[in-house]
CSV table of C-alpha atoms and ligand atoms in Angstrom, one decimal:
chain,number,residue,atom,x,y,z
A,20,MET,CA,129.5,126.1,124.7
A,21,THR,CA,130.3,124.7,128.0
A,22,VAL,CA,133.3,126.6,129.3
A,23,ARG,CA,135.3,123.2,129.4
A,24,ASN,CA,134.5,123.4,125.6
A,25,LEU,CA,136.6,126.6,125.4
A,26,ARG,CA,140.0,124.0,125.8
A,27,THR,CA,141.9,127.4,127.4
A,28,VAL,CA,146.1,126.9,128.6
A,29,LEU,CA,147.8,129.6,130.9
A,30,LEU,CA,151.2,129.0,130.2
A,31,ILE,CA,152.9,130.5,133.1
A,32,ALA,CA,156.9,130.2,131.9
A,33,PRO,CA,158.6,129.3,129.0
A,34,VAL,CA,158.2,124.9,128.5
A,35,MET,CA,160.1,122.9,126.0
A,36,ASP,CA,159.3,123.7,122.2
A,37,GLN,CA,157.8,120.2,121.8
A,38,LEU,CA,155.3,120.6,124.2
A,39,GLN,CA,154.0,124.7,123.5
A,40,LYS,CA,153.7,123.3,119.6
A,41,ARG,CA,151.6,120.0,121.3
A,42,LEU,CA,149.5,122.5,123.8
A,43,GLU,CA,149.2,125.5,121.1
A,44,ALA,CA,148.2,122.8,118.0
A,45,GLY,CA,145.4,121.1,120.4
A,46,TYR,CA,144.0,124.5,122.1
A,47,VAL,CA,143.9,127.9,122.7
A,48,VAL,CA,147.4,129.0,124.9
A,49,HIS,CA,147.7,132.0,126.8
A,50,LYS,CA,150.9,132.9,127.9
A,51,LEU,CA,151.3,134.8,131.1
A,52,TYR,CA,155.2,135.1,130.6
A,53,GLU,CA,154.5,137.5,127.3
A,54,GLN,CA,152.2,140.2,129.0
A,55,ALA,CA,153.1,143.8,130.3
A,56,ASP,CA,150.3,143.6,132.6
A,57,PRO,CA,149.9,140.0,134.2
A,58,ALA,CA,147.1,141.2,136.5
A,59,ALA,CA,145.1,143.3,133.5
A,60,TYR,CA,145.7,140.2,131.2
A,61,LEU,CA,143.9,137.8,133.6
A,62,ALA,CA,141.7,140.6,134.7
A,63,GLN,CA,140.9,140.2,131.2
A,64,ASN,CA,141.4,136.3,130.2
A,65,GLY,CA,141.1,134.9,133.8
A,66,ALA,CA,137.5,133.5,133.7
A,67,GLY,CA,137.9,131.3,130.6
A,68,ILE,CA,141.0,129.6,131.5
A,69,LEU,CA,140.3,125.6,132.1
A,70,VAL,CA,144.1,124.3,133.0
A,71,VAL,CA,147.5,125.9,134.3
A,72,VAL,CA,150.8,124.4,132.4
A,73,THR,CA,153.8,125.4,134.6
A,74,ARG,CA,157.6,124.6,136.0
A,75,GLY,CA,158.1,122.7,138.8
A,76,ASP,CA,161.0,125.6,139.2
A,77,VAL,CA,158.4,128.1,138.9
A,78,GLY,CA,155.0,127.1,140.1
A,79,VAL,CA,152.3,128.6,140.3
A,80,GLY,CA,151.1,132.2,142.3
A,81,THR,CA,148.1,131.7,144.5
A,82,PRO,CA,146.6,135.4,143.1
A,83,VAL,CA,147.0,133.7,139.9
A,84,LEU,CA,145.1,131.3,140.8
A,85,GLU,CA,142.3,133.3,142.1
A,86,ALA,CA,142.0,135.1,139.1
A,87,LEU,CA,141.0,131.9,137.7
A,88,PRO,CA,137.5,130.9,138.7
A,89,SER,CA,137.0,128.3,136.4
A,90,VAL,CA,140.0,126.7,136.1
A,91,GLY,CA,140.7,122.9,137.4
A,92,LEU,CA,143.8,122.1,137.1
A,93,VAL,CA,148.0,122.5,137.7
A,94,ALA,CA,149.7,120.1,135.2
A,95,VAL,CA,153.6,120.9,136.3
A,96,PHE,CA,156.3,120.3,134.1
A,97,GLY,CA,158.7,118.6,137.2
A,98,VAL,CA,158.4,116.7,140.1
A,99,GLY,CA,158.3,119.9,143.0
A,100,THR,CA,154.9,121.1,144.2
A,101,ASP,CA,156.5,123.4,146.5
A,102,GLY,CA,155.9,126.2,143.9
A,103,VAL,CA,152.5,125.5,144.2
A,104,ASP,CA,150.0,126.1,147.1
A,105,LEU,CA,148.3,122.5,147.6
A,106,ASP,CA,145.9,123.2,150.4
A,107,TYR,CA,144.8,126.2,148.3
A,108,ALA,CA,144.1,123.9,145.3
A,109,ARG,CA,142.4,121.2,147.6
A,110,ARG,CA,139.8,123.7,149.3
A,111,ARG,CA,139.6,124.6,145.3
A,112,GLY,CA,138.9,121.2,143.9
A,113,ILE,CA,141.8,122.3,141.1
A,114,HIS,CA,143.7,118.9,140.6
A,115,VAL,CA,148.0,119.3,140.4
A,116,THR,CA,149.6,116.7,138.4
A,117,ILE,CA,153.6,115.8,138.2
A,118,THR,CA,155.8,114.3,135.9
A,119,SER,CA,156.3,112.0,138.3
A,120,GLY,CA,158.8,108.6,137.5
A,121,ALA,CA,160.2,110.8,134.7
A,122,LEU,CA,162.9,112.5,136.0
A,123,THR,CA,164.2,110.4,138.8
A,124,GLU,CA,167.2,108.8,136.9
A,125,ASP,CA,168.8,111.8,135.6
A,126,VAL,CA,168.6,113.7,138.7
A,127,ALA,CA,170.2,111.4,140.7
A,128,ASP,CA,172.8,111.0,137.9
A,129,MET,CA,173.5,115.0,137.9
A,130,ALA,CA,173.9,114.2,141.9
A,131,LEU,CA,177.1,111.7,141.2
A,132,GLY,CA,178.4,113.9,138.7
A,133,LEU,CA,178.5,117.4,140.7
A,134,LEU,CA,179.8,114.7,143.7
A,135,LEU,CA,182.4,113.7,141.7
A,136,SER,CA,183.0,116.8,139.9
A,137,THR,CA,183.8,118.2,142.9
A,138,ALA,CA,185.5,116.0,145.3
A,139,ARG,CA,187.9,115.0,142.4
A,140,ARG,CA,187.9,118.6,141.1
A,141,LEU,CA,187.3,118.0,137.1
A,142,CYS,CA,185.9,121.5,136.2
A,143,GLN,CA,189.1,123.3,138.4
A,144,GLY,CA,191.2,120.4,136.1
A,145,ASP,CA,189.8,121.2,133.0
A,146,ARG,CA,190.3,124.8,133.5
A,147,PHE,CA,194.0,123.7,134.6
A,148,VAL,CA,194.4,122.5,131.3
A,149,ARG,CA,193.1,124.3,129.4
A,150,GLU,CA,194.6,127.7,130.7
A,151,GLY,CA,197.8,126.4,129.9
A,152,ARG,CA,198.9,125.7,133.3
A,153,TRP,CA,199.6,122.1,132.6
A,154,PRO,CA,203.5,122.7,131.4
A,155,LEU,CA,204.1,125.0,134.0
A,156,GLU,CA,202.4,123.5,137.7
A,157,THR,CA,201.7,120.6,138.8
A,158,PRO,CA,198.3,119.9,139.2
A,159,PRO,CA,196.6,119.5,143.2
A,160,LEU,CA,195.8,116.9,144.6
A,161,SER,CA,192.0,115.9,145.2
A,162,SER,CA,189.9,113.9,147.7
A,163,GLN,CA,188.6,110.6,147.1
A,164,VAL,CA,185.3,109.3,146.2
A,165,SER,CA,184.8,105.0,146.4
A,166,GLY,CA,184.6,104.0,150.0
A,167,LYS,CA,183.5,107.7,151.4
A,168,ARG,CA,180.5,108.1,153.7
A,169,ILE,CA,177.6,109.5,151.9
A,170,GLY,CA,174.3,111.6,153.7
A,171,ILE,CA,171.5,111.6,151.9
A,172,LEU,CA,168.7,114.4,153.5
A,173,GLY,CA,165.4,112.9,152.0
A,174,MET,CA,165.0,109.4,151.0
A,175,GLY,CA,162.0,109.6,148.2
A,176,ASN,CA,162.7,107.7,144.3
A,177,ILE,CA,165.7,110.1,144.1
A,178,GLY,CA,167.2,109.7,147.4
A,179,ARG,CA,167.2,105.9,146.8
A,180,ALA,CA,168.5,106.4,143.2
A,181,ILE,CA,171.3,108.2,144.8
A,182,ALA,CA,172.0,106.0,147.3
A,183,ARG,CA,171.8,102.9,144.7
A,184,ARG,CA,174.8,105.2,142.4
A,185,ALA,CA,176.5,105.4,145.8
A,186,GLY,CA,176.5,101.8,146.4
A,187,GLY,CA,178.4,101.7,143.3
A,188,PHE,CA,181.3,102.9,144.2
A,189,ASP,CA,181.3,101.1,147.9
A,190,MET,CA,180.6,103.9,149.3
A,191,GLN,CA,179.0,103.6,153.7
A,192,ILE,CA,175.6,105.0,153.0
A,193,ARG,CA,173.4,107.1,155.2
A,194,TYR,CA,170.1,109.0,155.3
A,195,THR,CA,167.5,111.0,157.4
A,196,ASP,CA,163.8,111.5,156.4
A,197,ARG,CA,161.0,112.2,158.6
A,198,LYS,CA,160.7,108.3,159.4
A,199,ARG,CA,163.1,105.5,158.8
A,200,ASN,CA,162.1,103.2,155.7
A,201,ASP,CA,162.8,99.5,157.1
A,202,ALA,CA,162.7,98.4,153.9
A,203,LEU,CA,166.0,100.0,152.9
A,204,PRO,CA,169.3,98.4,154.1
A,205,TYR,CA,171.1,102.0,155.0
A,206,LEU,CA,171.1,103.6,158.4
A,207,PHE,CA,169.2,105.8,159.1
A,208,CYS,CA,170.0,108.9,160.9
A,209,PRO,CA,167.5,110.1,163.4
A,210,ASP,CA,168.5,114.1,162.5
A,211,LEU,CA,170.3,116.0,160.3
A,212,PRO,CA,173.0,117.2,162.5
A,213,ALA,CA,173.2,113.4,163.3
A,214,LEU,CA,173.8,112.3,159.8
A,215,ALA,CA,176.1,115.7,159.3
A,216,ARG,CA,178.4,114.9,161.7
A,217,ASP,CA,178.9,111.0,160.0
A,218,SER,CA,179.1,112.1,157.0
A,219,ASP,CA,181.8,113.2,154.0
A,220,PHE,CA,179.4,114.3,151.2
A,221,LEU,CA,175.9,115.4,152.4
A,222,VAL,CA,173.7,115.0,149.3
A,223,ILE,CA,170.2,117.3,149.7
A,224,ALA,CA,167.1,115.5,147.7
A,225,ALA,CA,164.1,116.6,149.9
A,226,SER,CA,161.0,118.3,148.6
A,227,GLY,CA,161.5,122.2,148.9
A,228,GLY,CA,158.6,123.9,150.5
A,229,LYS,CA,158.1,125.5,154.3
A,230,GLU,CA,159.2,122.2,156.2
A,231,SER,CA,162.5,122.2,154.8
A,232,GLN,CA,163.2,125.9,154.4
A,233,GLY,CA,166.5,126.5,155.7
A,234,MET,CA,167.5,123.4,157.3
A,235,VAL,CA,170.8,123.3,155.8
A,236,ASN,CA,172.1,126.2,158.2
A,237,ARG,CA,175.1,127.8,160.4
A,238,LEU,CA,174.3,124.7,162.6
A,239,ILE,CA,174.6,121.8,160.0
A,240,PHE,CA,177.6,123.2,158.3
A,241,GLN,CA,179.2,123.5,161.8
A,242,ALA,CA,178.4,119.7,162.2
A,243,LEU,CA,180.0,118.5,159.4
A,244,PRO,CA,183.7,117.6,158.9
A,245,ASP,CA,185.8,120.3,157.3
A,246,HIS,CA,186.6,117.9,154.5
A,247,ALA,CA,182.9,117.6,153.6
A,248,LEU,CA,181.2,118.5,150.6
A,249,VAL,CA,177.6,119.5,150.1
A,250,ILE,CA,175.8,118.7,147.1
A,251,ASN,CA,172.6,120.2,145.9
A,252,ILE,CA,170.3,118.8,143.5
A,253,ALA,CA,166.9,119.3,145.3
A,254,ARG,CA,165.9,122.9,145.5
A,255,GLY,CA,167.9,126.0,147.3
A,256,SER,CA,165.1,127.2,149.5
A,257,ILE,CA,166.8,124.1,151.7
A,258,VAL,CA,169.8,125.6,152.1
A,259,ASN,CA,170.5,129.2,154.0
A,260,GLU,CA,172.6,130.4,150.7
A,261,PRO,CA,174.6,133.2,153.6
A,262,ASP,CA,175.0,130.7,155.8
A,263,LEU,CA,176.7,128.3,152.8
A,264,ILE,CA,178.8,131.0,151.6
A,265,ASN,CA,180.8,132.0,155.3
A,266,ALA,CA,181.2,128.3,156.0
A,267,LEU,CA,182.9,127.8,152.7
A,268,GLN,CA,185.1,131.0,153.1
A,269,GLN,CA,185.2,130.0,156.7
A,270,GLY,CA,186.4,126.3,156.0
A,271,ASP,CA,183.8,124.7,157.9
A,272,ILE,CA,183.2,123.0,154.7
A,273,ALA,CA,185.7,122.0,151.6
A,274,GLY,CA,183.6,122.6,148.5
A,275,ALA,CA,180.1,122.5,147.1
A,276,GLY,CA,178.1,121.3,144.3
A,277,LEU,CA,175.1,122.7,143.4
A,278,ASP,CA,172.2,122.6,140.7
A,279,VAL,CA,169.7,124.6,142.7
A,280,TYR,CA,169.9,128.4,144.2
A,281,ALA,CA,168.0,130.3,146.5
A,282,ASP,CA,167.3,133.0,143.9
A,283,GLU,CA,167.6,131.2,140.1
A,284,PRO,CA,168.5,132.6,138.0
A,285,ASN,CA,171.0,134.5,140.3
A,286,VAL,CA,173.9,133.3,141.4
A,287,PRO,CA,175.6,134.9,144.5
A,288,PRO,CA,178.6,136.4,142.9
A,289,ALA,CA,181.1,135.0,146.8
A,290,LEU,CA,180.1,131.5,145.0
A,291,LEU,CA,180.8,132.7,141.3
A,292,ALA,CA,184.0,133.8,142.8
A,293,MET,CA,184.9,130.1,144.5
A,294,ASP,CA,187.4,127.4,143.1
A,295,ASN,CA,185.7,124.5,145.2
A,296,VAL,CA,182.6,125.4,144.5
A,297,VAL,CA,180.8,123.4,140.7
A,298,LEU,CA,177.8,125.4,139.2
A,299,GLN,CA,175.0,124.2,136.9
A,300,PRO,CA,171.9,126.4,136.1
A,301,HIS,CA,169.1,124.0,137.6
A,302,THR,CA,169.9,121.0,134.5
A,303,ALA,CA,169.5,117.8,136.5
A,304,SER,CA,166.7,116.6,134.7
A,305,ALA,CA,167.3,118.6,131.6
A,306,THR,CA,167.9,115.6,129.2
A,307,TRP,CA,166.5,115.1,125.7
A,308,GLU,CA,165.3,112.2,127.0
A,309,THR,CA,164.0,112.9,130.1
A,310,ARG,CA,162.3,116.3,128.9
A,311,ARG,CA,160.5,114.5,126.0
A,312,LYS,CA,159.2,112.0,128.8
A,313,MET,CA,158.3,114.9,131.0
A,314,SER,CA,156.6,116.6,127.4
A,315,ASP,CA,154.4,113.8,127.0
A,316,ILE,CA,153.4,113.4,130.8
A,317,VAL,CA,152.1,116.9,130.8
A,318,PHE,CA,150.7,116.6,127.7
A,319,ALA,CA,149.0,113.3,128.7
A,320,ASN,CA,147.2,114.9,131.9
A,321,VAL,CA,146.2,117.7,129.9
A,322,GLU,CA,144.6,115.5,127.1
A,323,ALA,CA,142.9,113.5,130.2
A,324,PHE,CA,141.5,116.8,132.2
A,325,PHE,CA,139.9,118.1,128.8
A,326,ASN,CA,138.6,114.7,127.9
A,327,GLN,CA,137.3,114.1,131.3
A,328,ARG,CA,138.9,111.1,131.6
A,329,PRO,CA,141.6,110.2,135.3
A,330,LEU,CA,144.3,111.8,135.2
A,331,PRO,CA,147.2,109.6,135.1
A,332,ASN,CA,150.0,111.3,137.4
A,333,LYS,CA,147.3,113.2,140.1
A,334,LEU,CA,148.9,113.9,143.3
A,335,GLU,CA,146.5,112.5,145.8
B,421,8YV,C1,163.2,121.0,136.4
B,421,8YV,C2,162.5,120.6,138.6
B,421,8YV,O1,164.0,121.3,136.1
B,421,8YV,O2,161.1,118.6,138.5
B,421,8YV,C3,161.3,119.6,139.1
B,421,8YV,O3,160.5,119.9,140.6
B,421,8YV,O4,162.6,121.6,139.5
B,421,8YV,C4,163.2,120.4,137.4
B,421,8YV,O5,163.0,118.6,137.1
B,421,8YV,C5,162.0,122.0,136.0
B,421,8YV,O6,160.6,122.1,136.4
B,421,8YV,C6,161.5,122.9,134.8
B,421,8YV,O7,162.0,123.4,134.6
């Protein structure tokens, strides 16, 4: 029997039931997250593992890949690859696939949902009604969304889907990215401080990783107008979280809508205590429809790998 015939998959973190069951039906599935001593487990079982399945928010550490001499595919349930050392994978000839295209619309929906709920104080309004305050107090005013200036950091697929939605709210749309995209009808800002200065809402839609680490920091919060809101549906690592908390406490910005954090699932208590912050548990792509599509894509790539067919969602 060749190593490839072993059809062995290493699951780094839990994935949705549907995908897990399909993997278990077709392959030998090792669950690293269930092991008390992952290093010892890898030392014993690593040689036979051909495929790693992981989530975008989790990735796979290079020490794990180092313990898998025969691995040929890392199939990511998600689009973020900041948790995978792509240079290392390339050097080893390990293919990486993502669930490209499946989650763009949901993540853009969440960005607009967070923007609307932060600006229009939807969660605060809900608490106001539930706490029985309505008969006793006048509900506070909120901020208009339509017609405002939205600044989008990162104009990839998700950034563009956010811009399309913002157009429906008659917003003035600006963006910054590594380079201008001449095909887009939006105003390009050459750098992030320039974008921040002219934005009522700053929406973070860039990729995570070394290049964007901490780029939304004190200087950006100070460049934003005091009434600005910051929305993050991308990666917690892009925002300097202590600077964000400080900016909210000092009134450098008016609020934030967050789906992602620096150290998930741990959310700083300071953020939990703020009424002008709307918090979600990294659920931008977590709809039944999208998660089913993501499962199908991961499974299709694993199948293609074991059957020696081209990988449909391979990163170049
Ligand atoms: C998912 C993500 O929530 O695509 C990504 O990189 O972070 C999210 O869509 C995650 O991968 C699933 O847990």
